[in-house]
Amino acid sequence: MSIPPRSPDLSASGSTVDRLGNRPLRWGFIGAGSIAGTFARALAELPDHEVVAVGAREQHRAQAFAAAHDVRRAHGHYEDVLADPEVDVVYVNTTHPYHHGPALAAVRAGKSVLVEKPLALNSAQAAELFAQARSAGVFAMEAMWLRTQPLLLEVERLVGEGAIGDLVHVSAEFAVGVDYDPRHRMFDLANGGGALLDLGVYGAAFCWMFLGEPDSVQVMGSLAPTGADRVVGMQWGYESGAMASLFTSSHAVGPNRASIIGRRGWVEVAEPFWRSPQWAVLHVDGQQDHRIEVVSRGYAHQAQEVSRCLRAGLLESPLMPHADTIGVLEILDAARSELGVRYPQE
């Protein structure tokens, strides 16, 4: 499989800058689940952010969330959040199949959006959302918090400066043991089930962060009885000779480690690599190991990146550009196609 290269376009818009001024960034939430709660707690620790509205499919869930997180308005319809004049940016945190519709509606309403990973079920949906956001002149970003973690940004800097030499291999694994139940979200195709989109997207984002777009991809895997992918392995190849190895599974428990190997040394990232890692170890030329420690504030970093971009008038984040989101989803699309996984919404 060969994927054509892209260059990020970070075109700016001044309208958001003028509207925000020096006041806090005001968030509206679409979805009121556990991830929404985690993000709301992160925002509560930031002085220049506040959640002003939350919408859920059931009014009582929105009201319970609002009461727990001191949110001003609770709505039983997503549309009410999009119509709220106080909302600057919408955070879409529903399950995978219900990202695209609300996010599109948000940008058409003139709202900037942060959309949970994976941004969409497939690359076509992602491309449509970003095109619509750019046409509307609003910011859009995938909530791949891994890409904003300060430790990984420091590792990326060191690797980019040649600390371990030319890259040879990057690997990432994410495996969790989930007992098979056709009603479980992980196995329900109608709800975006499958290890690849739920777990494997982190490993793909990690490998892409350091090696970029591959020149070839090989895929192996197995499916659950519902047809959702349960075990997936991928090898990415590059004309430079470098490789990336990715493994994900809902069928086993793993250490969830990641590493970057260069000609002169390697970097081990704290386990689990996808959850706000705070240390890594740099090994170079057989010399004494160098431990890198950077404090993480979890989800706060992606919120700060959204704020930074909006206040700078950017339509996309240089840390999580549109092309990277689309490119990773293209690889996952092709992998699912090879494995025979298709969602009913496609």
JSON list of C-alpha atoms in Angstrom, two decimals, residues 40-190:
[
{"chain": "A", "resi": 40, "resn": "ALA", "atom": "CA", "xyz": [-13.80, 18.60, 32.40]},
{"chain": "A", "resi": 41, "resn": "ARG", "atom": "CA", "xyz": [-11.63, 18.01, 35.48]},
{"chain": "A", "resi": 42, "resn": "ALA", "atom": "CA", "xyz": [-8.54, 18.97, 33.49]},
{"chain": "A", "resi": 43, "resn": "LEU", "atom": "CA", "xyz": [-10.21, 22.17, 32.28]},
{"chain": "A", "resi": 44, "resn": "ALA", "atom": "CA", "xyz": [-11.25, 23.05, 35.83]},
{"chain": "A", "resi": 45, "resn": "GLU", "atom": "CA", "xyz": [-7.56, 23.26, 36.77]},
{"chain": "A", "resi": 46, "resn": "LEU", "atom": "CA", "xyz": [-6.85, 25.82, 34.03]},
{"chain": "A", "resi": 47, "resn": "PRO", "atom": "CA", "xyz": [-7.68, 29.45, 34.83]},
{"chain": "A", "resi": 48, "resn": "ASP", "atom": "CA", "xyz": [-8.38, 30.43, 31.22]},
{"chain": "A", "resi": 49, "resn": "HIS", "atom": "CA", "xyz": [-10.87, 27.68, 30.37]},
{"chain": "A", "resi": 50, "resn": "GLU", "atom": "CA", "xyz": [-14.45, 26.95, 31.41]},
{"chain": "A", "resi": 51, "resn": "VAL", "atom": "CA", "xyz": [-17.20, 24.53, 30.40]},
{"chain": "A", "resi": 52, "resn": "VAL", "atom": "CA", "xyz": [-20.43, 26.49, 29.89]},
{"chain": "A", "resi": 53, "resn": "ALA", "atom": "CA", "xyz": [-22.72, 23.88, 28.31]},
{"chain": "A", "resi": 54, "resn": "VAL", "atom": "CA", "xyz": [-23.10, 20.12, 27.99]},
{"chain": "A", "resi": 55, "resn": "GLY", "atom": "CA", "xyz": [-25.41, 18.10, 25.78]},
{"chain": "A", "resi": 56, "resn": "ALA", "atom": "CA", "xyz": [-26.34, 14.42, 26.00]},
{"chain": "A", "resi": 57, "resn": "ARG", "atom": "CA", "xyz": [-28.95, 12.26, 24.33]},
{"chain": "A", "resi": 58, "resn": "GLU", "atom": "CA", "xyz": [-30.80, 12.10, 27.64]},
{"chain": "A", "resi": 59, "resn": "GLN", "atom": "CA", "xyz": [-31.51, 15.26, 29.64]},
{"chain": "A", "resi": 60, "resn": "HIS", "atom": "CA", "xyz": [-30.93, 13.61, 33.02]},
{"chain": "A", "resi": 61, "resn": "ARG", "atom": "CA", "xyz": [-27.41, 12.54, 32.01]},
{"chain": "A", "resi": 62, "resn": "ALA", "atom": "CA", "xyz": [-26.56, 16.07, 30.93]},
{"chain": "A", "resi": 63, "resn": "GLN", "atom": "CA", "xyz": [-27.97, 17.45, 34.18]},
{"chain": "A", "resi": 64, "resn": "ALA", "atom": "CA", "xyz": [-25.99, 14.97, 36.28]},
{"chain": "A", "resi": 65, "resn": "PHE", "atom": "CA", "xyz": [-22.80, 15.89, 34.41]},
{"chain": "A", "resi": 66, "resn": "ALA", "atom": "CA", "xyz": [-23.48, 19.60, 34.80]},
{"chain": "A", "resi": 67, "resn": "ALA", "atom": "CA", "xyz": [-24.03, 19.21, 38.53]},
{"chain": "A", "resi": 68, "resn": "ALA", "atom": "CA", "xyz": [-20.85, 17.15, 38.97]},
{"chain": "A", "resi": 69, "resn": "HIS", "atom": "CA", "xyz": [-18.65, 19.57, 37.01]},
{"chain": "A", "resi": 70, "resn": "ASP", "atom": "CA", "xyz": [-20.24, 22.96, 37.73]},
{"chain": "A", "resi": 71, "resn": "VAL", "atom": "CA", "xyz": [-21.45, 23.49, 34.16]},
{"chain": "A", "resi": 72, "resn": "ARG", "atom": "CA", "xyz": [-23.98, 26.28, 33.69]},
{"chain": "A", "resi": 73, "resn": "ARG", "atom": "CA", "xyz": [-26.35, 24.72, 31.16]},
{"chain": "A", "resi": 74, "resn": "ALA", "atom": "CA", "xyz": [-27.39, 21.11, 30.51]},
{"chain": "A", "resi": 75, "resn": "HIS", "atom": "CA", "xyz": [-29.21, 20.11, 27.33]},
{"chain": "A", "resi": 76, "resn": "GLY", "atom": "CA", "xyz": [-30.95, 16.96, 26.18]},
{"chain": "A", "resi": 77, "resn": "HIS", "atom": "CA", "xyz": [-30.20, 17.83, 22.55]},
{"chain": "A", "resi": 78, "resn": "TYR", "atom": "CA", "xyz": [-26.81, 18.38, 20.94]},
{"chain": "A", "resi": 79, "resn": "GLU", "atom": "CA", "xyz": [-28.24, 21.18, 18.80]},
{"chain": "A", "resi": 80, "resn": "ASP", "atom": "CA", "xyz": [-28.78, 23.35, 21.88]},
{"chain": "A", "resi": 81, "resn": "VAL", "atom": "CA", "xyz": [-25.05, 23.29, 22.63]},
{"chain": "A", "resi": 82, "resn": "LEU", "atom": "CA", "xyz": [-24.26, 24.31, 19.04]},
{"chain": "A", "resi": 83, "resn": "ALA", "atom": "CA", "xyz": [-26.77, 27.18, 19.22]},
{"chain": "A", "resi": 84, "resn": "ASP", "atom": "CA", "xyz": [-25.33, 28.51, 22.49]},
{"chain": "A", "resi": 85, "resn": "PRO", "atom": "CA", "xyz": [-23.77, 31.91, 21.72]},
{"chain": "A", "resi": 86, "resn": "GLU", "atom": "CA", "xyz": [-21.34, 31.61, 24.64]},
{"chain": "A", "resi": 87, "resn": "VAL", "atom": "CA", "xyz": [-19.68, 28.43, 23.30]},
{"chain": "A", "resi": 88, "resn": "ASP", "atom": "CA", "xyz": [-16.37, 29.08, 21.53]},
{"chain": "A", "resi": 89, "resn": "VAL", "atom": "CA", "xyz": [-15.27, 25.50, 20.94]},
{"chain": "A", "resi": 90, "resn": "VAL", "atom": "CA", "xyz": [-17.18, 22.21, 20.97]},
{"chain": "A", "resi": 91, "resn": "TYR", "atom": "CA", "xyz": [-15.63, 19.05, 22.41]},
{"chain": "A", "resi": 92, "resn": "VAL", "atom": "CA", "xyz": [-17.17, 15.96, 20.75]},
{"chain": "A", "resi": 93, "resn": "ASN", "atom": "CA", "xyz": [-16.64, 12.90, 22.96]},
{"chain": "A", "resi": 94, "resn": "THR", "atom": "CA", "xyz": [-19.37, 10.49, 21.88]},
{"chain": "A", "resi": 95, "resn": "THR", "atom": "CA", "xyz": [-18.52, 6.99, 20.61]},
{"chain": "A", "resi": 96, "resn": "HIS", "atom": "CA", "xyz": [-16.77, 6.70, 17.23]},
{"chain": "A", "resi": 97, "resn": "PRO", "atom": "CA", "xyz": [-19.79, 6.53, 14.87]},
{"chain": "A", "resi": 98, "resn": "TYR", "atom": "CA", "xyz": [-21.26, 9.66, 16.45]},
{"chain": "A", "resi": 99, "resn": "HIS", "atom": "CA", "xyz": [-18.22, 11.93, 16.04]},
{"chain": "A", "resi": 100, "resn": "HIS", "atom": "CA", "xyz": [-18.74, 12.94, 12.42]},
{"chain": "A", "resi": 101, "resn": "GLY", "atom": "CA", "xyz": [-22.34, 14.19, 12.47]},
{"chain": "A", "resi": 102, "resn": "PRO", "atom": "CA", "xyz": [-22.12, 16.41, 15.57]},
{"chain": "A", "resi": 103, "resn": "ALA", "atom": "CA", "xyz": [-18.68, 17.72, 14.57]},
{"chain": "A", "resi": 104, "resn": "LEU", "atom": "CA", "xyz": [-19.93, 18.67, 11.09]},
{"chain": "A", "resi": 105, "resn": "ALA", "atom": "CA", "xyz": [-22.97, 20.35, 12.62]},
{"chain": "A", "resi": 106, "resn": "ALA", "atom": "CA", "xyz": [-20.69, 22.27, 14.97]},
{"chain": "A", "resi": 107, "resn": "VAL", "atom": "CA", "xyz": [-18.46, 23.69, 12.23]},
{"chain": "A", "resi": 108, "resn": "ARG", "atom": "CA", "xyz": [-21.51, 24.56, 10.12]},
{"chain": "A", "resi": 109, "resn": "ALA", "atom": "CA", "xyz": [-22.76, 26.49, 13.17]},
{"chain": "A", "resi": 110, "resn": "GLY", "atom": "CA", "xyz": [-19.47, 28.40, 13.20]},
{"chain": "A", "resi": 111, "resn": "LYS", "atom": "CA", "xyz": [-17.99, 26.62, 16.20]},
{"chain": "A", "resi": 112, "resn": "SER", "atom": "CA", "xyz": [-14.42, 25.37, 16.48]},
{"chain": "A", "resi": 113, "resn": "VAL", "atom": "CA", "xyz": [-14.15, 21.68, 17.35]},
{"chain": "A", "resi": 114, "resn": "LEU", "atom": "CA", "xyz": [-11.96, 19.26, 19.27]},
{"chain": "A", "resi": 115, "resn": "VAL", "atom": "CA", "xyz": [-13.05, 15.72, 18.39]},
{"chain": "A", "resi": 116, "resn": "GLU", "atom": "CA", "xyz": [-12.06, 12.65, 20.36]},
{"chain": "A", "resi": 117, "resn": "LYS", "atom": "CA", "xyz": [-9.87, 10.04, 18.73]},
{"chain": "A", "resi": 118, "resn": "PRO", "atom": "CA", "xyz": [-10.41, 8.56, 16.27]},
{"chain": "A", "resi": 119, "resn": "LEU", "atom": "CA", "xyz": [-11.75, 11.78, 14.76]},
{"chain": "A", "resi": 120, "resn": "ALA", "atom": "CA", "xyz": [-14.02, 9.76, 12.45]},
{"chain": "A", "resi": 121, "resn": "LEU", "atom": "CA", "xyz": [-14.75, 6.22, 11.36]},
{"chain": "A", "resi": 122, "resn": "ASN", "atom": "CA", "xyz": [-12.66, 6.65, 8.22]},
{"chain": "A", "resi": 123, "resn": "SER", "atom": "CA", "xyz": [-10.43, 9.04, 6.32]},
{"chain": "A", "resi": 124, "resn": "ALA", "atom": "CA", "xyz": [-13.20, 10.26, 4.00]},
{"chain": "A", "resi": 125, "resn": "GLN", "atom": "CA", "xyz": [-15.22, 11.50, 6.96]},
{"chain": "A", "resi": 126, "resn": "ALA", "atom": "CA", "xyz": [-12.12, 13.17, 8.43]},
{"chain": "A", "resi": 127, "resn": "ALA", "atom": "CA", "xyz": [-11.30, 14.90, 5.15]},
{"chain": "A", "resi": 128, "resn": "GLU", "atom": "CA", "xyz": [-14.88, 16.15, 4.84]},
{"chain": "A", "resi": 129, "resn": "LEU", "atom": "CA", "xyz": [-14.88, 17.56, 8.37]},
{"chain": "A", "resi": 130, "resn": "PHE", "atom": "CA", "xyz": [-11.59, 19.39, 7.93]},
{"chain": "A", "resi": 131, "resn": "ALA", "atom": "CA", "xyz": [-12.64, 20.79, 4.55]},
{"chain": "A", "resi": 132, "resn": "GLN", "atom": "CA", "xyz": [-15.90, 22.04, 6.05]},
{"chain": "A", "resi": 133, "resn": "ALA", "atom": "CA", "xyz": [-14.07, 23.56, 9.02]},
{"chain": "A", "resi": 134, "resn": "ARG", "atom": "CA", "xyz": [-11.62, 25.38, 6.76]},
{"chain": "A", "resi": 135, "resn": "SER", "atom": "CA", "xyz": [-14.48, 26.62, 4.57]},
{"chain": "A", "resi": 136, "resn": "ALA", "atom": "CA", "xyz": [-16.28, 27.92, 7.68]},
{"chain": "A", "resi": 137, "resn": "GLY", "atom": "CA", "xyz": [-13.06, 29.51, 8.96]},
{"chain": "A", "resi": 138, "resn": "VAL", "atom": "CA", "xyz": [-13.07, 27.59, 12.23]},
{"chain": "A", "resi": 139, "resn": "PHE", "atom": "CA", "xyz": [-10.43, 25.55, 14.03]},
{"chain": "A", "resi": 140, "resn": "ALA", "atom": "CA", "xyz": [-10.65, 21.73, 14.06]},
{"chain": "A", "resi": 141, "resn": "MET", "atom": "CA", "xyz": [-8.41, 19.16, 15.76]},
{"chain": "A", "resi": 142, "resn": "GLU", "atom": "CA", "xyz": [-8.39, 15.49, 16.68]},
{"chain": "A", "resi": 143, "resn": "ALA", "atom": "CA", "xyz": [-8.11, 14.98, 20.44]},
{"chain": "A", "resi": 144, "resn": "MET", "atom": "CA", "xyz": [-5.07, 12.74, 20.16]},
{"chain": "A", "resi": 145, "resn": "TRP", "atom": "CA", "xyz": [-3.69, 13.86, 23.53]},
{"chain": "A", "resi": 146, "resn": "LEU", "atom": "CA", "xyz": [-0.57, 11.73, 23.01]},
{"chain": "A", "resi": 147, "resn": "ARG", "atom": "CA", "xyz": [0.64, 14.25, 20.41]},
{"chain": "A", "resi": 148, "resn": "THR", "atom": "CA", "xyz": [0.56, 17.11, 22.94]},
{"chain": "A", "resi": 149, "resn": "GLN", "atom": "CA", "xyz": [2.29, 15.35, 25.83]},
{"chain": "A", "resi": 150, "resn": "PRO", "atom": "CA", "xyz": [5.39, 17.32, 26.93]},
{"chain": "A", "resi": 151, "resn": "LEU", "atom": "CA", "xyz": [7.55, 14.23, 27.42]},
{"chain": "A", "resi": 152, "resn": "LEU", "atom": "CA", "xyz": [6.93, 13.00, 23.89]},
{"chain": "A", "resi": 153, "resn": "LEU", "atom": "CA", "xyz": [7.50, 16.47, 22.49]},
{"chain": "A", "resi": 154, "resn": "GLU", "atom": "CA", "xyz": [10.87, 16.51, 24.27]},
{"chain": "A", "resi": 155, "resn": "VAL", "atom": "CA", "xyz": [11.72, 13.05, 22.95]},
{"chain": "A", "resi": 156, "resn": "GLU", "atom": "CA", "xyz": [10.67, 14.16, 19.47]},
{"chain": "A", "resi": 157, "resn": "ARG", "atom": "CA", "xyz": [13.00, 17.16, 19.77]},
{"chain": "A", "resi": 158, "resn": "LEU", "atom": "CA", "xyz": [15.96, 15.06, 20.88]},
{"chain": "A", "resi": 159, "resn": "VAL", "atom": "CA", "xyz": [15.39, 12.45, 18.19]},
{"chain": "A", "resi": 160, "resn": "GLY", "atom": "CA", "xyz": [14.96, 15.16, 15.58]},
{"chain": "A", "resi": 161, "resn": "GLU", "atom": "CA", "xyz": [18.30, 16.67, 16.63]},
{"chain": "A", "resi": 162, "resn": "GLY", "atom": "CA", "xyz": [19.98, 13.32, 16.00]},
{"chain": "A", "resi": 163, "resn": "ALA", "atom": "CA", "xyz": [20.46, 12.16, 19.60]},
{"chain": "A", "resi": 164, "resn": "ILE", "atom": "CA", "xyz": [20.18, 8.49, 18.57]},
{"chain": "A", "resi": 165, "resn": "GLY", "atom": "CA", "xyz": [21.20, 8.85, 14.93]},
{"chain": "A", "resi": 166, "resn": "ASP", "atom": "CA", "xyz": [19.14, 7.98, 11.88]},
{"chain": "A", "resi": 167, "resn": "LEU", "atom": "CA", "xyz": [15.97, 6.12, 12.84]},
{"chain": "A", "resi": 168, "resn": "VAL", "atom": "CA", "xyz": [15.79, 2.41, 12.11]},
{"chain": "A", "resi": 169, "resn": "HIS", "atom": "CA", "xyz": [12.74, 1.16, 13.99]},
{"chain": "A", "resi": 170, "resn": "VAL", "atom": "CA", "xyz": [9.79, 2.53, 15.98]},
{"chain": "A", "resi": 171, "resn": "SER", "atom": "CA", "xyz": [7.40, 0.23, 17.82]},
{"chain": "A", "resi": 172, "resn": "ALA", "atom": "CA", "xyz": [4.23, 0.61, 19.85]},
{"chain": "A", "resi": 173, "resn": "GLU", "atom": "CA", "xyz": [1.83, -1.90, 21.36]},
{"chain": "A", "resi": 174, "resn": "PHE", "atom": "CA", "xyz": [-1.52, -1.47, 23.08]},
{"chain": "A", "resi": 175, "resn": "ALA", "atom": "CA", "xyz": [-3.26, -4.60, 24.31]},
{"chain": "A", "resi": 176, "resn": "VAL", "atom": "CA", "xyz": [-6.03, -4.96, 26.90]},
{"chain": "A", "resi": 177, "resn": "GLY", "atom": "CA", "xyz": [-7.95, -8.09, 27.85]},
{"chain": "A", "resi": 178, "resn": "VAL", "atom": "CA", "xyz": [-11.69, -7.77, 27.29]},
{"chain": "A", "resi": 179, "resn": "ASP", "atom": "CA", "xyz": [-13.92, -10.82, 27.72]},
{"chain": "A", "resi": 180, "resn": "TYR", "atom": "CA", "xyz": [-15.90, -11.41, 24.59]},
{"chain": "A", "resi": 181, "resn": "ASP", "atom": "CA", "xyz": [-19.45, -10.09, 24.74]},
{"chain": "A", "resi": 182, "resn": "PRO", "atom": "CA", "xyz": [-21.18, -9.17, 21.47]},
{"chain": "A", "resi": 183, "resn": "ARG", "atom": "CA", "xyz": [-22.95, -6.32, 23.31]},
{"chain": "A", "resi": 184, "resn": "HIS", "atom": "CA", "xyz": [-19.67, -4.78, 24.49]},
{"chain": "A", "resi": 185, "resn": "ARG", "atom": "CA", "xyz": [-18.62, -1.61, 22.66]},
{"chain": "A", "resi": 186, "resn": "MET", "atom": "CA", "xyz": [-15.31, -3.22, 21.67]},
{"chain": "A", "resi": 187, "resn": "PHE", "atom": "CA", "xyz": [-17.11, -5.90, 19.64]},
{"chain": "A", "resi": 188, "resn": "ASP", "atom": "CA", "xyz": [-20.18, -4.01, 18.41]},
{"chain": "A", "resi": 189, "resn": "LEU", "atom": "CA", "xyz": [-19.60, -2.88, 14.81]},
{"chain": "A", "resi": 190, "resn": "ALA", "atom": "CA", "xyz": [-22.61, -0.55, 14.96]}
]
